[in-house]
XYZ file of C-alpha atoms in Angstrom:
688
model
C 122.684 77.961 66.409
C 123.825 74.369 66.847
C 126.213 73.266 69.565
C 128.405 70.125 69.374
C 126.959 67.085 71.138
C 129.847 64.610 70.778
C 131.900 66.097 73.606
C 133.902 64.334 76.303
C 131.675 63.596 79.304
C 132.462 65.373 82.533
C 133.907 63.129 85.256
C 132.553 63.149 87.852
C 129.394 64.717 86.486
C 127.896 67.555 88.508
C 124.676 65.591 89.025
C 126.643 62.675 90.489
C 128.580 64.986 92.795
C 125.353 66.560 94.043
C 123.772 63.169 94.687
C 126.789 62.102 96.747
C 126.428 65.281 98.792
C 122.811 64.343 99.492
C 123.849 60.914 100.715
C 125.795 62.550 103.563
C 122.605 63.673 105.317
C 122.575 62.761 109.013
C 119.007 63.988 109.604
C 115.642 63.321 107.904
C 115.464 66.003 105.210
C 111.689 66.023 104.764
C 111.084 66.234 108.501
C 113.471 69.163 108.691
C 111.501 70.956 105.983
C 108.254 70.470 107.889
C 109.766 71.756 111.104
C 111.597 74.828 109.835
C 109.013 75.900 107.256
C 105.815 74.602 108.822
C 103.460 72.012 107.379
C 100.899 74.629 106.412
C 103.475 76.538 104.347
C 104.639 73.355 102.628
C 101.066 72.344 101.755
C 100.430 75.803 100.299
C 103.734 75.732 98.440
C 102.912 72.392 96.846
C 99.441 73.641 95.941
C 100.976 76.684 94.253
C 103.434 74.513 92.328
C 100.643 72.207 91.198
C 98.822 75.180 89.669
C 101.984 76.541 88.041
C 102.956 73.204 86.534
C 99.466 72.610 85.158
C 99.742 75.635 82.841
C 103.336 76.058 81.632
C 102.232 78.286 78.756
C 101.218 80.888 81.348
C 103.662 80.323 84.164
C 106.969 79.171 82.627
C 109.761 81.592 83.621
C 112.559 80.705 81.196
C 112.000 83.708 78.911
C 112.125 86.146 81.826
C 115.790 87.058 81.452
C 115.334 88.039 77.800
C 112.329 90.360 78.305
C 112.141 94.139 78.204
C 110.309 95.912 81.012
C 107.166 96.344 78.903
C 107.218 92.653 78.006
C 107.618 91.743 81.674
C 104.685 93.964 82.605
C 102.490 92.439 79.917
C 103.435 88.940 81.056
C 102.590 89.959 84.622
C 99.142 91.203 83.604
C 98.547 88.064 81.532
C 99.337 85.945 84.592
C 97.207 88.083 86.884
C 94.267 87.788 84.494
C 94.637 84.016 84.337
C 95.027 83.663 88.111
C 91.840 85.643 88.684
C 90.010 83.583 86.049
C 90.974 80.472 88.004
C 89.800 82.153 91.215
C 86.425 83.113 89.757
C 86.000 79.643 88.275
C 86.509 78.184 91.748
C 89.639 76.267 90.696
C 91.860 78.055 93.197
C 91.343 79.861 96.508
C 92.335 83.432 97.241
C 94.987 82.097 99.615
C 96.627 80.239 96.706
C 97.516 83.455 94.897
C 100.321 84.473 97.236
C 101.966 81.077 96.918
C 101.675 81.025 93.139
C 103.596 84.276 92.884
C 106.001 83.304 95.646
C 106.952 80.092 93.823
C 107.398 82.046 90.591
C 109.382 84.678 92.500
C 107.444 87.167 90.434
C 106.054 90.491 91.624
C 102.500 91.068 90.407
C 101.177 94.566 89.619
C 98.145 93.775 91.815
C 100.267 92.803 94.842
C 99.850 96.087 96.714
C 96.087 95.960 96.271
C 96.120 92.624 98.095
C 98.989 93.467 100.437
C 98.238 97.021 101.617
C 94.984 98.463 100.244
C 92.864 95.569 101.491
C 94.494 95.249 104.966
C 94.254 98.996 105.587
C 90.503 99.029 104.945
C 90.072 95.830 106.968
C 91.931 97.313 109.949
C 90.800 100.941 109.835
C 87.417 100.954 108.101
C 83.950 100.804 109.615
C 81.577 98.001 108.661
C 79.871 100.305 106.146
C 83.211 101.228 104.603
C 84.232 97.592 104.374
C 81.055 96.901 102.436
C 81.690 99.853 100.112
C 85.422 99.342 99.484
C 86.706 96.053 100.914
C 84.138 93.754 99.350
C 84.677 94.994 95.761
C 88.461 94.953 96.301
C 88.327 91.303 97.399
C 86.283 90.524 94.270
C 88.761 92.493 92.099
C 85.960 94.794 90.971
C 88.293 97.601 92.026
C 92.091 97.592 92.336
C 93.721 99.702 95.019
C 97.019 100.964 96.361
C 98.342 102.533 99.571
C 99.531 106.063 98.759
C 101.703 107.302 101.594
C 105.222 108.122 100.361
C 105.648 111.426 98.541
C 108.367 112.728 96.280
C 109.622 114.916 99.108
C 108.846 112.751 102.157
C 109.359 109.071 102.899
C 110.466 108.171 106.404
C 109.091 111.370 107.953
C 105.393 110.674 107.550
C 104.503 113.604 109.787
C 105.935 115.837 107.094
C 103.592 114.577 104.361
C 102.100 117.518 102.449
C 98.972 116.033 100.855
C 95.897 117.569 102.479
C 92.271 116.562 102.932
C 90.171 119.577 103.903
C 86.588 119.103 105.078
C 84.076 121.131 103.050
C 81.068 121.337 105.334
C 78.775 122.857 102.683
C 78.977 119.792 100.443
C 79.874 117.160 103.067
C 83.100 116.333 101.222
C 86.838 116.275 101.684
C 88.910 118.182 99.163
C 92.099 116.268 98.401
C 95.004 118.412 97.304
C 98.666 118.022 96.380
C 99.858 121.592 96.977
C 103.418 121.229 95.676
C 105.589 119.126 93.382
C 107.115 117.385 96.390
C 103.643 116.478 97.705
C 103.113 114.207 94.683
C 102.685 110.635 95.871
C 105.663 108.628 94.563
C 106.878 105.037 94.537
C 103.341 103.782 95.155
C 103.071 100.113 94.158
C 100.146 99.072 91.918
C 99.450 102.742 91.123
C 101.258 103.428 87.851
C 98.854 101.521 85.592
C 96.661 99.211 87.677
C 94.760 101.007 90.417
C 91.252 102.393 90.218
C 91.362 103.606 93.832
C 94.038 104.875 96.198
C 94.109 104.799 99.975
C 95.721 108.224 100.388
C 97.463 109.170 103.629
C 96.694 112.861 104.067
C 96.808 115.640 106.622
C 93.186 116.095 107.705
C 91.886 119.641 108.279
C 88.451 120.373 109.737
C 87.259 123.959 110.324
C 90.793 125.223 109.915
C 92.247 122.885 112.532
C 94.739 120.108 111.861
C 93.290 116.794 113.007
C 96.160 114.461 112.088
C 97.322 112.061 109.423
C 94.670 109.566 108.307
C 93.797 107.452 105.237
C 91.162 108.544 102.716
C 89.855 106.368 99.866
C 90.120 108.317 96.604
C 88.779 107.046 93.238
C 91.496 107.888 90.705
C 90.510 106.131 87.445
C 87.220 105.547 85.687
C 85.694 102.120 86.173
C 84.435 102.360 82.570
C 87.554 103.192 80.537
C 90.296 103.389 83.218
C 91.132 106.997 82.326
C 92.216 109.335 85.162
C 89.318 111.157 86.804
C 89.130 114.978 86.785
C 91.868 116.581 88.872
C 93.914 113.370 88.983
C 97.336 113.153 87.376
C 98.660 109.621 87.640
C 101.341 107.528 85.931
C 104.283 105.154 86.251
C 107.567 106.463 87.699
C 109.651 104.586 85.121
C 112.300 101.829 85.124
C 114.008 100.871 88.374
C 117.033 98.824 89.396
C 114.671 95.912 89.953
C 111.018 95.225 90.807
C 110.178 96.010 87.203
C 106.995 93.945 86.991
C 105.482 96.309 89.554
C 103.935 99.563 88.309
C 105.242 101.911 90.978
C 103.480 105.165 90.269
C 102.981 108.838 91.020
C 99.755 110.639 91.953
C 98.972 114.341 92.070
C 95.535 115.486 93.245
C 94.286 118.920 92.216
C 91.363 119.773 94.515
C 89.693 116.412 94.064
C 86.465 116.056 96.051
C 85.460 112.807 97.770
C 82.540 112.118 100.157
C 83.189 112.530 103.903
C 82.359 108.808 104.086
C 85.704 108.025 102.352
C 87.769 108.985 105.399
C 88.455 105.659 107.102
C 86.782 106.219 110.438
C 87.555 103.383 112.807
C 90.059 105.550 114.718
C 88.730 109.033 113.917
C 85.277 110.310 113.023
C 84.136 113.549 111.414
C 80.428 114.327 111.687
C 78.234 116.087 109.122
C 78.727 119.317 111.032
C 82.491 118.891 111.354
C 82.737 117.531 114.868
C 85.846 115.386 115.300
C 85.715 112.473 117.730
C 87.975 109.572 118.539
C 87.038 106.282 120.217
C 88.000 106.041 123.870
C 91.144 104.089 124.830
C 92.532 104.112 121.301
C 96.295 104.431 121.038
C 97.440 107.298 118.809
C 99.622 104.839 116.873
C 96.694 102.591 115.961
C 96.376 104.042 112.473
C 99.959 102.891 111.769
C 98.852 99.262 112.026
C 99.270 98.663 108.308
C 102.965 99.577 108.460
C 103.543 97.244 111.404
C 101.833 94.452 109.455
C 103.943 95.070 106.364
C 107.179 95.216 108.368
C 106.266 91.983 110.107
C 105.528 90.419 106.722
C 108.886 91.584 105.342
C 110.726 90.032 108.269
C 108.714 86.834 107.820
C 109.432 86.672 104.092
C 113.151 87.454 104.078
C 114.132 83.997 105.320
C 112.356 82.372 102.391
C 114.109 84.752 100.000
C 117.515 84.131 101.543
C 116.762 80.408 101.218
C 116.731 80.883 97.438
C 120.101 82.626 97.368
C 121.847 80.176 99.659
C 120.367 77.168 97.812
C 121.979 78.356 94.580
C 125.290 79.123 96.302
C 125.545 75.841 98.219
C 124.550 73.580 95.334
C 126.812 75.333 92.862
C 129.880 75.513 95.115
C 129.347 71.840 95.977
C 129.642 70.810 92.296
C 131.962 73.487 90.935
C 135.517 72.178 90.975
C 138.715 74.226 90.931
C 142.362 73.268 91.576
C 143.489 70.113 93.354
C 146.115 67.395 93.060
C 147.394 66.370 89.594
C 145.722 63.238 88.242
C 142.729 63.532 90.554
C 139.381 65.300 90.198
C 139.613 68.963 91.104
C 138.391 70.035 94.538
C 134.776 71.173 95.061
C 134.838 74.887 95.798
C 132.773 74.352 98.943
C 135.653 72.359 100.435
C 137.784 75.519 100.647
C 137.675 77.156 104.070
C 137.228 80.693 102.782
C 134.153 79.625 100.798
C 132.695 77.842 103.822
C 133.350 80.982 105.901
C 131.254 83.021 103.473
C 128.438 80.558 102.742
C 127.786 78.425 105.837
C 126.935 81.345 108.166
C 124.388 82.537 105.592
C 122.862 79.062 105.630
C 122.763 79.121 109.435
C 121.135 82.569 109.481
C 118.570 81.400 106.937
C 117.483 78.708 109.380
C 117.614 81.165 112.275
C 115.462 83.621 110.340
C 112.905 80.964 109.455
C 112.820 79.583 112.989
C 112.536 83.082 114.443
C 109.637 83.872 112.111
C 107.390 81.243 113.693
C 107.764 82.899 117.098
C 107.648 86.439 115.767
C 104.475 85.985 113.736
C 102.812 84.321 116.727
C 103.668 87.445 118.744
C 102.311 89.655 115.982
C 99.035 87.721 115.782
C 98.671 87.962 119.557
C 99.235 91.733 119.386
C 96.771 92.160 116.504
C 94.106 90.187 118.397
C 94.562 92.397 121.458
C 94.305 95.556 119.355
C 91.062 94.318 117.811
C 89.705 94.103 121.358
C 90.914 97.576 122.256
C 94.022 96.433 124.161
C 97.149 98.272 122.964
C 99.533 96.969 125.623
C 101.745 95.127 123.101
C 101.772 97.820 120.418
C 104.936 99.675 121.504
C 106.941 96.463 121.750
C 105.505 95.102 118.499
C 106.334 98.330 116.721
C 109.933 98.303 117.994
C 110.513 94.597 117.369
C 108.962 94.766 113.885
C 111.182 97.746 113.056
C 114.257 95.917 114.320
C 113.545 92.586 112.672
C 112.516 94.205 109.388
C 115.873 96.013 109.476
C 117.949 92.990 110.485
C 116.247 90.467 108.210
C 116.351 92.691 105.111
C 120.005 93.623 105.706
C 120.932 90.000 106.306
C 119.000 88.757 103.290
C 120.172 91.349 100.779
C 123.835 91.355 101.743
C 123.640 87.574 102.080
C 122.295 87.130 98.550
C 125.009 89.483 97.293
C 127.604 87.236 98.938
C 125.935 84.229 97.303
C 126.324 85.943 93.902
C 129.958 86.690 94.636
C 130.805 83.178 95.815
C 129.523 81.779 92.499
C 132.421 83.519 90.771
C 132.110 84.730 87.197
C 128.981 82.671 86.531
C 127.286 84.499 89.401
C 127.346 87.593 87.173
C 125.158 85.861 84.581
C 121.408 86.378 84.770
C 121.171 82.596 84.437
C 122.585 82.253 87.959
C 119.130 83.324 89.125
C 120.680 85.757 91.587
C 120.986 89.103 89.798
C 117.466 90.131 88.848
C 116.414 88.482 92.105
C 118.875 90.558 94.145
C 117.753 93.776 92.459
C 114.104 92.955 93.185
C 114.579 92.258 96.893
C 117.003 95.167 97.385
C 114.282 97.787 98.105
C 113.394 95.893 101.284
C 116.176 97.779 103.093
C 114.503 101.055 102.110
C 110.736 100.695 101.796
C 108.433 100.641 104.818
C 111.083 102.513 106.751
C 114.705 103.113 105.796
C 116.801 100.762 107.895
C 118.972 103.532 109.357
C 115.900 105.474 110.430
C 114.237 102.386 111.896
C 117.281 101.825 114.097
C 116.593 105.122 115.881
C 113.037 104.022 116.652
C 114.269 100.731 118.098
C 116.948 102.427 120.200
C 114.484 105.045 121.461
C 112.112 102.322 122.683
C 114.923 100.393 124.372
C 116.423 103.429 126.112
C 113.019 104.623 127.366
C 112.149 101.125 128.601
C 115.434 100.708 130.469
C 115.180 104.191 131.977
C 111.608 103.535 133.029
C 112.553 100.277 134.715
C 115.448 101.944 136.527
C 113.033 104.554 137.849
C 110.519 101.867 138.881
C 107.894 102.988 136.392
C 105.225 100.541 135.295
C 106.654 98.995 132.118
C 104.885 96.249 130.168
C 106.482 92.811 130.410
C 107.844 91.282 127.230
C 110.909 89.376 126.051
C 113.078 92.501 126.024
C 111.962 94.135 129.262
C 112.098 90.799 131.085
C 115.715 90.426 129.978
C 116.389 93.999 131.148
C 114.836 93.254 134.556
C 116.968 90.130 134.889
C 120.270 91.921 134.356
C 119.289 95.063 136.277
C 118.780 92.740 139.268
C 117.186 95.608 141.163
C 116.156 93.449 144.094
C 119.691 91.966 144.262
C 118.372 88.419 144.384
C 120.861 87.102 141.812
C 124.566 86.626 142.426
C 127.185 87.727 139.860
C 127.672 84.071 138.908
C 123.954 83.795 138.128
C 123.965 87.018 136.123
C 127.234 86.769 134.189
C 127.158 83.098 133.346
C 130.091 83.350 130.931
C 132.511 84.547 133.596
C 135.251 82.035 134.318
C 134.200 79.714 131.493
C 136.327 78.682 128.538
C 135.291 79.699 125.042
C 134.357 76.101 124.328
C 132.084 75.986 127.381
C 130.414 79.245 126.351
C 129.957 78.168 122.723
C 128.471 74.801 123.634
C 125.785 76.197 125.954
C 122.797 77.896 124.298
C 121.699 79.587 127.529
C 125.107 81.127 128.130
C 125.261 82.381 124.545
C 121.818 83.958 124.992
C 122.895 85.541 128.286
C 125.938 87.081 126.620
C 123.885 88.300 123.661
C 121.315 89.796 126.039
C 123.814 91.481 128.329
C 125.541 93.047 125.333
C 122.199 94.732 124.529
C 121.566 96.190 127.972
C 125.170 97.310 128.315
C 125.008 99.321 125.101
C 121.536 100.643 125.973
C 122.849 101.748 129.396
C 125.741 103.635 127.807
C 123.378 105.531 125.517
C 120.837 106.186 128.294
C 123.552 107.829 130.396
C 124.372 110.194 127.521
C 120.712 111.013 126.852
C 119.360 111.344 130.390
C 122.578 112.321 132.139
C 124.281 114.556 129.593
C 121.364 115.849 127.535
C 122.315 114.159 124.274
C 119.391 114.153 121.798
C 118.159 111.121 119.870
C 119.280 112.823 116.675
C 122.790 113.037 118.125
C 122.412 109.368 119.024
C 121.850 108.167 115.457
C 125.202 106.381 115.158
C 125.096 104.380 118.423
C 121.437 103.624 117.667
C 122.542 101.515 114.702
C 124.608 99.197 116.863
C 121.940 98.985 119.551
C 119.243 98.060 117.035
C 121.510 95.401 115.571
C 122.452 93.714 118.857
C 118.847 93.795 120.047
C 117.617 92.073 116.883
C 120.433 89.539 117.102
C 119.316 88.704 120.638
C 115.666 88.388 119.576
C 116.574 86.221 116.560
C 118.599 83.801 118.676
C 116.045 83.772 121.480
C 113.143 83.034 119.124
C 115.164 80.494 117.124
C 116.104 78.712 120.334
C 112.454 78.702 121.427
C 111.491 77.094 118.133
C 114.203 74.423 118.423
C 113.021 73.615 121.938
C 109.612 72.609 120.603
C 111.330 69.410 119.416
C 111.527 66.390 121.732
C 114.952 65.881 123.289
C 115.656 62.787 121.201
C 114.732 64.348 117.856
C 117.252 63.639 115.059
C 116.797 67.267 113.987
C 118.151 68.721 117.217
C 121.927 68.191 116.694
C 122.160 69.985 113.341
C 119.774 72.750 114.427
C 121.830 73.334 117.566
C 124.932 73.524 115.361
C 123.212 76.174 113.212
C 122.160 78.082 116.331
C 125.764 77.994 117.535
C 127.085 79.371 114.240
C 124.480 82.119 114.243
C 125.130 83.185 117.830
C 128.907 83.108 117.384
C 128.689 85.079 114.158
C 126.783 87.763 116.070
C 129.202 87.821 118.996
C 132.339 87.926 116.838
C 130.940 90.368 114.243
C 132.345 93.302 116.218
C 134.432 92.125 119.148
C 134.759 95.729 120.323
C 131.241 95.339 121.708
C 132.487 92.499 123.939
C 135.633 94.350 124.968
C 133.366 97.279 125.906
C 131.373 95.374 128.526
C 131.820 96.672 132.104
C 134.511 95.047 134.228
C 132.029 93.202 136.458
C 130.807 91.301 133.380
C 133.901 91.420 131.219
C 134.809 88.960 128.514
C 138.537 88.334 128.460
C 140.804 88.544 125.450
C 141.397 84.807 125.753
C 137.656 84.128 125.706
C 137.121 86.377 122.664
C 139.958 84.786 120.713
C 138.587 81.411 121.683
C 135.079 82.314 120.501
C 136.503 83.293 117.114
C 138.218 79.894 116.883
C 135.020 78.128 117.956
C 133.177 79.990 115.211
C 135.549 78.754 112.506
C 135.410 75.183 113.779
C 131.607 75.209 113.986
C 131.432 76.291 110.343
C 133.678 73.426 109.269
C 131.554 70.950 111.233
C 128.434 71.796 109.206
C 130.061 71.645 105.751
C 129.051 68.005 105.091
C 125.384 68.797 105.795
C 125.170 71.900 103.607
C 123.457 70.324 100.589
C 120.921 68.321 102.643
C 120.162 71.505 104.592
C 119.347 73.533 101.471
C 117.341 70.596 100.097
C 115.237 70.707 103.269
C 114.389 74.331 102.467
C 112.518 72.996 99.448
C 113.049 75.912 97.069
C 111.713 74.591 93.736
C 113.426 75.054 90.380
C 110.558 77.315 89.306
C 111.483 79.807 92.012
C 115.237 79.388 91.568
C 115.098 79.887 87.761
C 118.816 79.150 87.892
C 121.270 77.070 85.926
C 123.677 77.016 88.875
C 121.187 75.935 91.535
C 119.205 73.242 89.693
C 118.006 70.386 91.875
C 119.236 67.746 89.384
C 122.734 69.247 89.240
C 122.807 69.571 85.434
C 124.450 72.952 85.770
C 126.475 73.326 82.587
C 123.952 71.657 80.258
C 121.219 74.042 81.361
C 123.613 77.002 81.223
C 124.491 76.230 77.598
C 120.838 75.651 76.665
C 119.876 79.044 78.062
C 122.760 80.761 76.270
C 121.611 79.265 72.968
C 118.148 80.703 73.679
C 119.565 84.234 73.748
C 117.858 86.125 70.858
C 121.305 86.868 69.382
C 121.924 83.116 69.091
C 118.508 81.702 68.201
C 117.965 80.081 64.844
C 116.151 82.520 62.589
C 116.026 85.656 64.689
C 119.663 85.404 65.720
C 120.886 85.051 62.159
C 118.904 88.123 61.067
C 120.158 90.221 63.997
C 123.784 89.205 63.531
C 123.583 89.904 59.789
C 122.092 93.346 60.418
C 124.813 94.219 62.922
C 127.478 93.034 60.504
C 126.053 94.825 57.470
C 125.508 98.134 59.273
C 128.401 98.329 61.719
C 130.983 95.524 61.867
C 131.534 95.103 58.120
C 131.906 98.796 57.301
C 134.310 99.152 60.224
C 136.703 96.308 59.365
C 136.491 96.917 55.591
C 136.992 100.665 55.705
C 138.962 102.254 52.853
C 142.673 101.532 52.786
C 143.462 105.200 53.437
C 142.011 104.811 56.913
C 143.542 101.413 57.684
C 146.374 100.872 60.116
C 149.011 98.337 59.080
C 149.444 95.551 61.582
């Protein structure tokens, strides 16, 4: 299909408008990218892009929106094969693979082998087991998955039904799925790819229940890839998104595996059925893989939200609607209601990325301690990873949805780059712990910590408990003015002081935790009955941690850094968005620390004004995030601003419109359906 080329040129052209937006930058864009993303990430990103751009026949994404699920899967396997050829030829490193797929924004069917099967063996296997299972997995001689979730159980892992019973006579475990609901379900990399599964099962030895531990189970032949005896395995079918991943099901009918296959770093079963556990090992140690994955989700969400907000900011900056007669129409981003929806998402993207540097450093510190047998940080790391996984996935997914919405009608097109993308990231609010369930775990940790401190128990020091100690002021060393630093200050004074904002965010947490602790310890309310208030507590705690960690990251900059002013403005927007999200939480503070109606109204006004102040820097800020066109795969968010030209080119590539195939399809539809309908016999016609 041909499209006219002799059309009136757009004035001003979208590319010109975007360039003028870039010229408004009041900070060094490249330096900002290095600071907020990290130089190591940028180097890896550029390395991944170099590989992608060297082989467009393998890695070009333009056809993606026209593919069926089977075609997407085949393309994914073609890419995986080529990536591993490059790895084996020594042309790329194993660390490059993650960045290749990240820049393509493409889920690979081998991702869960790399992301969960391998880490589980590395963390929970003995040296002999690492040699037997980890080494071949790293060489892609086997492909694995992490089979925990079942058809009937997800969040409640204690309720998993799959069993592994020790058979002393043969020195084996018998793996069994006793019911339909015990069938492993939703397992990534299982449906077609995996040769082995790391199966979380209830271990039974000599009739006694030992606990829930991982067992390596071969599930497909290494010769012809057919399921092994007793194994029923397949793909669970099409999903809302994530359709290049072969999420699968697995049912085990009395499948025998050697006793050796039980990962035995944290539990050991002898030849004669004696069960032992290493001394000083925390009972939660075997959940280390989940903590890692939740930490990784929280770390990744900022980079995903960066994609959504890049499309939204660039498009609303060049899209023009309404305005004065005789003048160019007004860029949509100049309208206050659009700024109110988009700019806070941009600020939270930066907050999420800044927070991630601090959070991952905490995680690495915790992991190092655990490797040395020190579990002192595990409870906090578990709670914080639950909270930040919940907050970051909620913020990212609902943020990207807002980005789709703010792009208007064109946001509904696949060519916006936001729809398939949104559907693919959506499961992050569900997998590795449903966000509503995770909130209860966070609240439980916070309430127990606060109660323990009040009763002078020995509680580990960390960012949260140190904040609790400060506001509890149990030794009465601090005056009310030192504790409630917002008291007596104007909204402008509060909003312009990062420390005061952090104090208010922190006190809001302990106030809500105190209210729940009174109900639980004073009135006998159960945690199950506390599910609703737990949601708010988990949210305010994560908001405090995000702002605290973001502020820590900003403070790594020298005082005179040209990056500081805009980053402080983004911190301010983020903190104010949290404080004004539900002003009832501020009105609910106790009288000794109250925030007045005048202060709250003033904070809402400060929030609006702070959003307006950042509008001119919006395009330079998304440019600093460095999301490449390959990852965007978007007409609306293109770096060069050629929005409508690319949009039209993609529409003409639709199979219904293509020269050759399009003509044949349209003719077939006309001959079989349209023609017979409009040329039906006159007896059936209605006169118009």
